[in-house]
């Protein structure tokens, strides 16, 4: 085994569990507020805040409301937010060209956040699903194929536009081949040497994105189609190694596994293989499962949520995207566990 346990009665493993102080001293995993990243849906409105029916407790935020959420993050010690713009359907096009407009409300909100809360980290999503009439992350041809290289060209424009607006980290979540390489080249060419790339390197084709797609309005565009030709088959583990290795070689600064809880083996594998900054996304369906059980009184929300987040850290994640971020930060302060 590589380690030796003594025999009973000399060895009593319960000895280090009898008092809180000793349990604390022997605790192997520490979940801190600094590990949490808060994904936020945003809409083009100065004040509005819209509830999202598929995600109870989560809202689409207009500018004022976004700034309030940002302030809340800093107050609780949550270091970064990830922004997901929700567009009206009439702005969506087959080529998703709204994705790289420097005068978009997303760019405007990035600037406003940076001005008001300069210490708050901002991550932007690089993908086209919120902008295309197809609801896909890429450009679709007449036969229904997702065009890789054409899409990558647009993603580069999108990433550059976000960098110019002032984001700290661009996060390509589209799963096209070669996008990290091309985005890095584009950013470097324009001297955005410090803009970081957090690549969704092992993003699985999961049923757990349903509530997010409803929040974004891409579900109705997809009309029941799936993303199997670009997102990964969830039967595969070794493929996650290849995808992540590729992204690291192409210039990713951080990598990510998504979803998180059903994929802890993949988080552990990637962390132990690459020893790279590794993130995991507790996605909308995971939020939904926890929320529904807690609303029914079947689980205690603070305990179940913190346990789920600790398990993701224990698997090897350095940081976690979670819709529970500010709430979890509050529970951590209150030492619920
Ligand atoms: C797509 C994207 C998705 C999520 C984040 N970025 C959905 C998808 O791939 O369809 C899902 C996140 C969640 O479910 O919380 N660019």
mmCIF file of C-alpha atoms and ligand atoms in Angstrom:
data_model
loop_
_atom_site.group_PDB
_atom_site.id
_atom_site.type_symbol
_atom_site.label_atom_id
_atom_site.label_comp_id
_atom_site.label_asym_id
_atom_site.label_seq_id
_atom_site.Cartn_x
_atom_site.Cartn_y
_atom_site.Cartn_z
ATOM 1 C CA UNK A 1 0.000 0.000 0.000
ATOM 2 C CA UNK A 2 2.941 2.362 0.451
ATOM 3 C CA UNK A 3 1.906 3.203 4.003
ATOM 4 C CA UNK A 4 1.526 1.222 7.184
ATOM 5 C CA UNK A 5 -1.304 1.246 9.634
ATOM 6 C CA UNK A 6 -0.607 -0.215 13.040
ATOM 7 C CA UNK A 7 -2.799 -2.859 14.506
ATOM 8 C CA UNK A 8 -5.672 -2.506 16.963
ATOM 9 C CA UNK A 9 -5.618 -1.809 19.903
ATOM 10 C CA UNK A 10 -2.371 0.226 19.590
ATOM 11 C CA UNK A 11 -3.868 1.998 16.616
ATOM 12 C CA UNK A 12 -7.247 3.575 17.112
ATOM 13 C CA UNK A 13 -8.113 5.717 14.120
ATOM 14 C CA UNK A 14 -10.986 7.338 15.994
ATOM 15 C CA UNK A 15 -8.460 8.987 18.366
ATOM 16 C CA UNK A 16 -8.071 11.958 15.998
ATOM 17 C CA UNK A 17 -11.803 12.427 15.673
ATOM 18 C CA UNK A 18 -12.844 12.916 19.271
ATOM 19 C CA UNK A 19 -12.511 16.716 19.516
ATOM 20 C CA UNK A 20 -13.106 19.488 17.055
ATOM 21 C CA UNK A 21 -9.626 20.969 17.365
ATOM 22 C CA UNK A 22 -7.959 17.699 16.458
ATOM 23 C CA UNK A 23 -10.387 17.048 13.631
ATOM 24 C CA UNK A 24 -9.540 20.524 12.329
ATOM 25 C CA UNK A 25 -5.796 19.889 12.628
ATOM 26 C CA UNK A 26 -6.087 16.640 10.701
ATOM 27 C CA UNK A 27 -8.391 17.983 8.007
ATOM 28 C CA UNK A 28 -6.921 17.338 4.572
ATOM 29 C CA UNK A 29 -9.023 19.561 2.351
ATOM 30 C CA UNK A 30 -9.744 23.192 2.991
ATOM 31 C CA UNK A 31 -12.525 24.900 1.102
ATOM 32 C CA UNK A 32 -12.176 28.662 1.202
ATOM 33 C CA UNK A 33 -14.177 31.538 -0.202
ATOM 34 C CA UNK A 34 -11.193 32.278 -2.439
ATOM 35 C CA UNK A 35 -11.881 29.041 -4.290
ATOM 36 C CA UNK A 36 -15.270 30.196 -5.521
ATOM 37 C CA UNK A 37 -16.236 31.818 -8.803
ATOM 38 C CA UNK A 38 -19.721 33.193 -9.286
ATOM 39 C CA UNK A 39 -21.372 32.778 -12.719
ATOM 40 C CA UNK A 40 -23.806 35.605 -13.465
ATOM 41 C CA UNK A 41 -26.397 35.994 -16.220
ATOM 42 C CA UNK A 42 -26.664 39.534 -17.507
ATOM 43 C CA UNK A 43 -29.248 41.394 -19.576
ATOM 44 C CA UNK A 44 -29.245 44.696 -21.416
ATOM 45 C CA UNK A 45 -31.149 46.859 -18.977
ATOM 46 C CA UNK A 46 -30.013 49.536 -16.521
ATOM 47 C CA UNK A 47 -31.946 48.272 -13.504
ATOM 48 C CA UNK A 48 -33.945 45.149 -14.148
ATOM 49 C CA UNK A 49 -33.487 41.876 -12.331
ATOM 50 C CA UNK A 50 -35.408 38.882 -13.740
ATOM 51 C CA UNK A 51 -35.935 35.613 -11.915
ATOM 52 C CA UNK A 52 -34.974 32.489 -13.898
ATOM 53 C CA UNK A 53 -37.731 29.875 -13.630
ATOM 54 C CA UNK A 54 -35.383 26.936 -14.317
ATOM 55 C CA UNK A 55 -32.980 28.116 -11.587
ATOM 56 C CA UNK A 56 -34.819 29.171 -8.418
ATOM 57 C CA UNK A 57 -32.885 31.841 -6.514
ATOM 58 C CA UNK A 58 -30.843 32.883 -9.581
ATOM 59 C CA UNK A 59 -31.540 36.025 -11.611
ATOM 60 C CA UNK A 60 -30.681 37.687 -14.884
ATOM 61 C CA UNK A 61 -29.084 40.973 -13.919
ATOM 62 C CA UNK A 62 -29.242 44.407 -15.465
ATOM 63 C CA UNK A 63 -26.325 46.751 -14.810
ATOM 64 C CA UNK A 64 -27.272 48.044 -11.321
ATOM 65 C CA UNK A 65 -28.117 44.615 -10.133
ATOM 66 C CA UNK A 66 -24.848 43.205 -11.551
ATOM 67 C CA UNK A 67 -22.852 45.861 -9.712
ATOM 68 C CA UNK A 68 -24.656 44.935 -6.509
ATOM 69 C CA UNK A 69 -23.799 41.253 -7.036
ATOM 70 C CA UNK A 70 -20.175 42.247 -7.657
ATOM 71 C CA UNK A 71 -20.105 44.215 -4.410
ATOM 72 C CA UNK A 72 -21.618 41.271 -2.599
ATOM 73 C CA UNK A 73 -18.822 39.032 -3.911
ATOM 74 C CA UNK A 74 -16.121 41.332 -2.605
ATOM 75 C CA UNK A 75 -17.897 41.713 0.698
ATOM 76 C CA UNK A 76 -17.919 37.916 1.148
ATOM 77 C CA UNK A 77 -14.433 37.418 -0.310
ATOM 78 C CA UNK A 78 -15.509 35.717 -3.559
ATOM 79 C CA UNK A 79 -12.656 36.704 -5.898
ATOM 80 C CA UNK A 80 -14.192 36.490 -9.367
ATOM 81 C CA UNK A 81 -17.350 36.428 -11.460
ATOM 82 C CA UNK A 82 -18.033 34.751 -14.815
ATOM 83 C CA UNK A 83 -20.396 36.680 -17.082
ATOM 84 C CA UNK A 84 -22.996 35.149 -19.407
ATOM 85 C CA UNK A 85 -24.920 37.670 -21.505
ATOM 86 C CA UNK A 86 -28.512 36.813 -22.392
ATOM 87 C CA UNK A 87 -29.518 38.313 -25.740
ATOM 88 C CA UNK A 88 -32.984 38.946 -27.086
ATOM 89 C CA UNK A 89 -33.754 36.450 -29.843
ATOM 90 C CA UNK A 90 -34.017 39.205 -32.447
ATOM 91 C CA UNK A 91 -30.300 39.946 -32.003
ATOM 92 C CA UNK A 92 -29.245 36.366 -32.696
ATOM 93 C CA UNK A 93 -27.907 35.563 -36.183
ATOM 94 C CA UNK A 94 -26.653 32.403 -37.925
ATOM 95 C CA UNK A 95 -23.053 33.639 -37.544
ATOM 96 C CA UNK A 96 -23.436 35.049 -34.019
ATOM 97 C CA UNK A 97 -21.911 38.349 -35.044
ATOM 98 C CA UNK A 98 -23.113 40.183 -31.932
ATOM 99 C CA UNK A 99 -20.469 38.182 -30.075
ATOM 100 C CA UNK A 100 -17.655 40.553 -31.001
ATOM 101 C CA UNK A 101 -19.242 43.983 -30.936
ATOM 102 C CA UNK A 102 -17.141 46.376 -28.855
ATOM 103 C CA UNK A 103 -20.300 48.381 -28.084
ATOM 104 C CA UNK A 104 -22.225 45.371 -26.704
ATOM 105 C CA UNK A 105 -23.786 45.590 -23.277
ATOM 106 C CA UNK A 106 -21.376 42.844 -22.126
ATOM 107 C CA UNK A 107 -18.358 45.050 -22.955
ATOM 108 C CA UNK A 108 -20.040 48.011 -21.339
ATOM 109 C CA UNK A 109 -20.733 45.973 -18.159
ATOM 110 C CA UNK A 110 -17.140 44.692 -18.048
ATOM 111 C CA UNK A 111 -15.913 48.281 -18.132
ATOM 112 C CA UNK A 112 -18.414 49.374 -15.498
ATOM 113 C CA UNK A 113 -17.425 46.522 -13.167
ATOM 114 C CA UNK A 114 -13.723 47.246 -13.635
ATOM 115 C CA UNK A 115 -14.274 50.899 -12.909
ATOM 116 C CA UNK A 116 -16.412 50.366 -9.836
ATOM 117 C CA UNK A 117 -14.805 47.209 -8.404
ATOM 118 C CA UNK A 118 -11.271 46.970 -9.767
ATOM 119 C CA UNK A 119 -10.254 44.141 -7.420
ATOM 120 C CA UNK A 120 -12.986 41.812 -8.648
ATOM 121 C CA UNK A 121 -11.739 39.276 -11.213
ATOM 122 C CA UNK A 122 -13.814 39.049 -14.387
ATOM 123 C CA UNK A 123 -14.071 35.969 -16.562
ATOM 124 C CA UNK A 124 -15.890 36.053 -19.892
ATOM 125 C CA UNK A 125 -17.338 33.115 -21.785
ATOM 126 C CA UNK A 126 -15.993 32.612 -25.292
ATOM 127 C CA UNK A 127 -18.541 30.634 -27.333
ATOM 128 C CA UNK A 128 -21.360 31.477 -29.687
ATOM 129 C CA UNK A 129 -24.341 29.664 -28.159
ATOM 130 C CA UNK A 130 -25.823 32.851 -26.717
ATOM 131 C CA UNK A 131 -25.553 34.611 -30.071
ATOM 132 C CA UNK A 132 -26.516 32.113 -32.796
ATOM 133 C CA UNK A 133 -30.020 31.419 -34.073
ATOM 134 C CA UNK A 134 -29.070 27.710 -33.996
ATOM 135 C CA UNK A 135 -28.201 27.817 -30.276
ATOM 136 C CA UNK A 136 -24.936 26.040 -31.124
ATOM 137 C CA UNK A 137 -21.518 27.151 -29.909
ATOM 138 C CA UNK A 138 -20.334 27.421 -33.501
ATOM 139 C CA UNK A 139 -21.370 28.228 -37.059
ATOM 140 C CA UNK A 140 -23.586 25.605 -38.687
ATOM 141 C CA UNK A 141 -23.508 24.866 -42.440
ATOM 142 C CA UNK A 142 -26.509 23.836 -44.623
ATOM 143 C CA UNK A 143 -26.017 20.158 -43.786
ATOM 144 C CA UNK A 144 -25.977 20.828 -40.058
ATOM 145 C CA UNK A 145 -22.205 20.483 -39.539
ATOM 146 C CA UNK A 146 -20.546 22.737 -37.002
ATOM 147 C CA UNK A 147 -17.725 24.456 -38.897
ATOM 148 C CA UNK A 148 -14.577 24.337 -36.791
ATOM 149 C CA UNK A 149 -12.137 26.783 -38.358
ATOM 150 C CA UNK A 150 -14.749 29.382 -39.327
ATOM 151 C CA UNK A 151 -15.992 29.296 -35.742
ATOM 152 C CA UNK A 152 -12.482 29.657 -34.329
ATOM 153 C CA UNK A 153 -11.976 32.823 -36.355
ATOM 154 C CA UNK A 154 -15.058 34.362 -34.746
ATOM 155 C CA UNK A 155 -14.047 33.155 -31.281
ATOM 156 C CA UNK A 156 -10.730 34.997 -31.710
ATOM 157 C CA UNK A 157 -12.625 38.206 -32.482
ATOM 158 C CA UNK A 158 -14.836 37.598 -29.477
ATOM 159 C CA UNK A 159 -11.906 36.958 -27.120
ATOM 160 C CA UNK A 160 -10.077 40.039 -28.382
ATOM 161 C CA UNK A 161 -13.157 42.179 -27.922
ATOM 162 C CA UNK A 162 -13.484 40.976 -24.302
ATOM 163 C CA UNK A 163 -9.788 41.621 -23.664
ATOM 164 C CA UNK A 164 -10.140 45.143 -25.038
ATOM 165 C CA UNK A 165 -13.095 45.709 -22.715
ATOM 166 C CA UNK A 166 -10.856 44.704 -19.796
ATOM 167 C CA UNK A 167 -11.615 41.124 -18.729
ATOM 168 C CA UNK A 168 -8.921 39.339 -16.779
ATOM 169 C CA UNK A 169 -9.630 35.876 -18.112
ATOM 170 C CA UNK A 170 -11.281 34.623 -21.296
ATOM 171 C CA UNK A 171 -12.853 31.208 -20.985
ATOM 172 C CA UNK A 172 -13.487 29.344 -24.243
ATOM 173 C CA UNK A 173 -16.329 26.912 -23.569
ATOM 174 C CA UNK A 174 -17.048 25.972 -27.180
ATOM 175 C CA UNK A 175 -14.876 22.831 -27.617
ATOM 176 C CA UNK A 176 -13.708 23.680 -31.148
ATOM 177 C CA UNK A 177 -10.280 22.289 -32.081
ATOM 178 C CA UNK A 178 -7.379 24.710 -32.028
ATOM 179 C CA UNK A 179 -9.244 27.575 -30.433
ATOM 180 C CA UNK A 180 -6.841 28.056 -27.538
ATOM 181 C CA UNK A 181 -3.877 28.318 -29.920
ATOM 182 C CA UNK A 182 -5.609 30.823 -32.168
ATOM 183 C CA UNK A 183 -6.985 32.890 -29.288
ATOM 184 C CA UNK A 184 -3.518 33.070 -27.678
ATOM 185 C CA UNK A 185 -1.992 34.145 -30.998
ATOM 186 C CA UNK A 186 -4.659 36.817 -31.458
ATOM 187 C CA UNK A 187 -4.262 38.188 -27.943
ATOM 188 C CA UNK A 188 -0.465 38.207 -28.180
ATOM 189 C CA UNK A 189 -0.508 39.890 -31.575
ATOM 190 C CA UNK A 190 -2.523 42.726 -30.012
ATOM 191 C CA UNK A 191 -0.190 42.741 -26.975
ATOM 192 C CA UNK A 192 -2.728 41.374 -24.493
ATOM 193 C CA UNK A 193 0.056 39.318 -22.945
ATOM 194 C CA UNK A 194 -1.497 39.236 -19.491
ATOM 195 C CA UNK A 195 -5.039 38.247 -20.483
ATOM 196 C CA UNK A 196 -5.394 34.709 -19.241
ATOM 197 C CA UNK A 197 -7.064 31.761 -20.946
ATOM 198 C CA UNK A 198 -9.109 29.399 -18.822
ATOM 199 C CA UNK A 199 -10.000 26.651 -21.213
ATOM 200 C CA UNK A 200 -13.029 24.428 -20.728
ATOM 201 C CA UNK A 201 -10.765 21.574 -21.763
ATOM 202 C CA UNK A 202 -12.848 18.597 -20.638
ATOM 203 C CA UNK A 203 -16.368 19.717 -21.312
ATOM 204 C CA UNK A 204 -18.758 16.829 -21.562
ATOM 205 C CA UNK A 205 -21.953 16.580 -23.550
ATOM 206 C CA UNK A 206 -24.113 16.485 -20.448
ATOM 207 C CA UNK A 207 -27.811 16.582 -19.668
ATOM 208 C CA UNK A 208 -26.997 18.860 -16.751
ATOM 209 C CA UNK A 209 -26.872 22.080 -18.790
ATOM 210 C CA UNK A 210 -30.652 22.205 -19.284
ATOM 211 C CA UNK A 211 -31.479 24.953 -16.773
ATOM 212 C CA UNK A 212 -28.596 27.119 -18.083
ATOM 213 C CA UNK A 213 -29.840 26.820 -21.649
ATOM 214 C CA UNK A 214 -33.261 27.966 -20.523
ATOM 215 C CA UNK A 215 -31.693 30.853 -18.619
ATOM 216 C CA UNK A 216 -29.722 31.847 -21.727
ATOM 217 C CA UNK A 217 -32.584 31.229 -24.146
ATOM 218 C CA UNK A 218 -30.467 28.846 -26.237
ATOM 219 C CA UNK A 219 -32.697 25.843 -25.416
ATOM 220 C CA UNK A 220 -35.485 27.019 -27.729
ATOM 221 C CA UNK A 221 -32.941 27.728 -30.495
ATOM 222 C CA UNK A 222 -31.433 24.252 -30.237
ATOM 223 C CA UNK A 223 -34.875 22.670 -30.765
ATOM 224 C CA UNK A 224 -33.839 19.449 -29.088
ATOM 225 C CA UNK A 225 -30.520 19.094 -30.956
ATOM 226 C CA UNK A 226 -27.482 17.965 -29.027
ATOM 227 C CA UNK A 227 -23.815 19.022 -29.055
ATOM 228 C CA UNK A 228 -22.309 15.564 -29.482
ATOM 229 C CA UNK A 229 -20.074 16.496 -32.414
ATOM 230 C CA UNK A 230 -18.037 18.876 -30.283
ATOM 231 C CA UNK A 231 -18.635 18.257 -26.572
ATOM 232 C CA UNK A 232 -17.109 15.084 -25.138
ATOM 233 C CA UNK A 233 -18.763 11.702 -24.742
ATOM 234 C CA UNK A 234 -19.206 11.149 -21.017
ATOM 235 C CA UNK A 235 -18.120 7.521 -21.292
ATOM 236 C CA UNK A 236 -14.551 8.726 -21.882
ATOM 237 C CA UNK A 237 -11.713 9.544 -19.512
ATOM 238 C CA UNK A 238 -8.564 9.192 -21.625
ATOM 239 C CA UNK A 239 -10.009 11.581 -24.137
ATOM 240 C CA UNK A 240 -10.070 14.213 -21.370
ATOM 241 C CA UNK A 241 -6.304 13.746 -21.049
ATOM 242 C CA UNK A 242 -5.841 14.327 -24.771
ATOM 243 C CA UNK A 243 -8.123 17.370 -24.849
ATOM 244 C CA UNK A 244 -6.447 18.929 -21.826
ATOM 245 C CA UNK A 245 -2.926 18.148 -22.979
ATOM 246 C CA UNK A 246 -3.725 19.786 -26.297
ATOM 247 C CA UNK A 247 -5.098 22.922 -24.625
ATOM 248 C CA UNK A 248 -2.062 23.213 -22.354
ATOM 249 C CA UNK A 249 0.286 22.934 -25.328
ATOM 250 C CA UNK A 250 -1.768 25.538 -27.179
ATOM 251 C CA UNK A 251 -1.324 28.041 -24.356
ATOM 252 C CA UNK A 252 -4.102 27.592 -21.794
ATOM 253 C CA UNK A 253 -3.203 29.064 -18.399
ATOM 254 C CA UNK A 254 -5.886 27.127 -16.546
ATOM 255 C CA UNK A 255 -8.030 24.161 -17.485
ATOM 256 C CA UNK A 256 -11.520 23.102 -16.496
ATOM 257 C CA UNK A 257 -13.716 20.060 -16.129
ATOM 258 C CA UNK A 258 -17.437 20.465 -16.620
ATOM 259 C CA UNK A 259 -19.777 19.363 -15.095
ATOM 260 C CA UNK A 260 -18.147 18.776 -11.709
ATOM 261 C CA UNK A 261 -19.888 16.308 -9.419
ATOM 262 C CA UNK A 262 -20.475 13.422 -11.832
ATOM 263 C CA UNK A 263 -16.926 13.953 -13.154
ATOM 264 C CA UNK A 264 -14.766 13.968 -10.035
ATOM 265 C CA UNK A 265 -12.675 11.114 -11.426
ATOM 266 C CA UNK A 266 -11.795 13.346 -14.369
ATOM 267 C CA UNK A 267 -10.896 16.263 -12.068
ATOM 268 C CA UNK A 268 -8.602 13.953 -10.082
ATOM 269 C CA UNK A 269 -7.059 12.483 -13.222
ATOM 270 C CA UNK A 270 -6.293 15.841 -14.808
ATOM 271 C CA UNK A 271 -4.895 17.335 -11.622
ATOM 272 C CA UNK A 272 -2.628 14.375 -10.946
ATOM 273 C CA UNK A 273 -1.514 14.101 -14.571
ATOM 274 C CA UNK A 274 -0.757 17.736 -15.377
ATOM 275 C CA UNK A 275 -0.407 19.479 -11.983
ATOM 276 C CA UNK A 276 -1.924 22.472 -13.730
ATOM 277 C CA UNK A 277 -4.370 25.042 -12.304
ATOM 278 C CA UNK A 278 -7.567 23.002 -12.605
ATOM 279 C CA UNK A 279 -11.105 24.261 -12.215
ATOM 280 C CA UNK A 280 -14.469 22.566 -12.134
ATOM 281 C CA UNK A 281 -17.895 23.947 -12.963
ATOM 282 C CA UNK A 282 -20.773 22.959 -10.715
ATOM 283 C CA UNK A 283 -23.298 23.454 -13.487
ATOM 284 C CA UNK A 284 -26.925 24.498 -13.534
ATOM 285 C CA UNK A 285 -28.255 20.917 -13.329
ATOM 286 C CA UNK A 286 -26.144 20.230 -10.260
ATOM 287 C CA UNK A 287 -27.488 23.429 -8.728
ATOM 288 C CA UNK A 288 -30.988 22.281 -9.635
ATOM 289 C CA UNK A 289 -30.600 18.864 -8.031
ATOM 290 C CA UNK A 290 -29.346 20.342 -4.791
ATOM 291 C CA UNK A 291 -31.904 23.138 -4.798
ATOM 292 C CA UNK A 292 -34.881 20.876 -5.460
ATOM 293 C CA UNK A 293 -33.932 18.411 -2.736
ATOM 294 C CA UNK A 294 -33.331 21.242 -0.268
ATOM 295 C CA UNK A 295 -36.572 23.027 -1.131
ATOM 296 C CA UNK A 296 -38.391 19.795 -0.474
ATOM 297 C CA UNK A 297 -36.762 19.584 2.932
ATOM 298 C CA UNK A 298 -34.933 16.361 1.998
ATOM 299 C CA UNK A 299 -31.463 17.825 2.480
ATOM 300 C CA UNK A 300 -30.044 20.624 4.612
ATOM 301 C CA UNK A 301 -28.943 23.185 2.051
ATOM 302 C CA UNK A 302 -25.834 24.619 3.768
ATOM 303 C CA UNK A 303 -24.523 21.180 4.654
ATOM 304 C CA UNK A 304 -25.249 19.491 1.345
ATOM 305 C CA UNK A 305 -23.914 22.383 -0.715
ATOM 306 C CA UNK A 306 -20.688 22.741 1.275
ATOM 307 C CA UNK A 307 -20.170 18.972 1.155
ATOM 308 C CA UNK A 308 -20.573 19.018 -2.619
ATOM 309 C CA UNK A 309 -18.040 21.852 -2.932
ATOM 310 C CA UNK A 310 -15.552 20.185 -0.579
ATOM 311 C CA UNK A 311 -15.807 16.982 -2.623
ATOM 312 C CA UNK A 312 -14.879 18.904 -5.770
ATOM 313 C CA UNK A 313 -11.859 20.404 -4.003
ATOM 314 C CA UNK A 314 -10.903 17.032 -2.551
ATOM 315 C CA UNK A 315 -10.862 15.593 -6.067
ATOM 316 C CA UNK A 316 -8.201 18.162 -6.940
ATOM 317 C CA UNK A 317 -9.934 21.307 -8.193
ATOM 318 C CA UNK A 318 -8.229 24.597 -7.377
ATOM 319 C CA UNK A 319 -11.318 26.659 -7.990
ATOM 320 C CA UNK A 320 -15.019 26.030 -8.494
ATOM 321 C CA UNK A 321 -17.607 27.811 -10.580
ATOM 322 C CA UNK A 322 -20.806 27.627 -8.582
ATOM 323 C CA UNK A 323 -24.152 29.424 -8.555
ATOM 324 C CA UNK A 324 -23.964 29.021 -4.785
ATOM 325 C CA UNK A 325 -20.774 31.145 -4.513
ATOM 326 C CA UNK A 326 -21.924 34.080 -2.325
ATOM 327 C CA UNK A 327 -24.273 31.890 -0.331
ATOM 328 C CA UNK A 328 -21.546 29.299 0.270
ATOM 329 C CA UNK A 329 -19.142 32.081 1.240
ATOM 330 C CA UNK A 330 -21.618 33.200 3.888
ATOM 331 C CA UNK A 331 -22.012 29.649 5.199
ATOM 332 C CA UNK A 332 -18.226 29.254 5.328
ATOM 333 C CA UNK A 333 -17.957 32.435 7.401
ATOM 334 C CA UNK A 334 -20.598 31.072 9.746
ATOM 335 C CA UNK A 335 -18.638 27.811 10.091
ATOM 336 C CA UNK A 336 -21.706 25.713 9.361
ATOM 337 C CA UNK A 337 -19.693 22.493 9.008
HETATM 338 C C1 LIG B 1 -21.854 27.067 -23.522
HETATM 339 C C2 LIG B 1 -21.968 26.958 -22.064
HETATM 340 C C3 LIG B 1 -22.866 26.109 -21.422
HETATM 341 C C4 LIG B 1 -22.676 26.273 -20.060
HETATM 342 C C5 LIG B 1 -21.670 27.217 -19.870
HETATM 343 N N1 LIG B 1 -21.203 27.617 -21.145
HETATM 344 C C6 LIG B 1 -23.962 25.262 -21.946
HETATM 345 C C7 LIG B 1 -23.784 24.382 -23.067
HETATM 346 O O1 LIG B 1 -22.684 23.909 -23.363
HETATM 347 O O2 LIG B 1 -24.793 24.155 -23.698
HETATM 348 C C8 LIG B 1 -23.468 25.524 -19.051
HETATM 349 C C9 LIG B 1 -23.331 25.926 -17.649
HETATM 350 C C10 LIG B 1 -24.387 25.405 -16.760
HETATM 351 O O3 LIG B 1 -25.153 24.486 -17.086
HETATM 352 O O4 LIG B 1 -24.463 25.933 -15.650
HETATM 353 N N2 LIG B 1 -20.990 27.888 -24.077
#
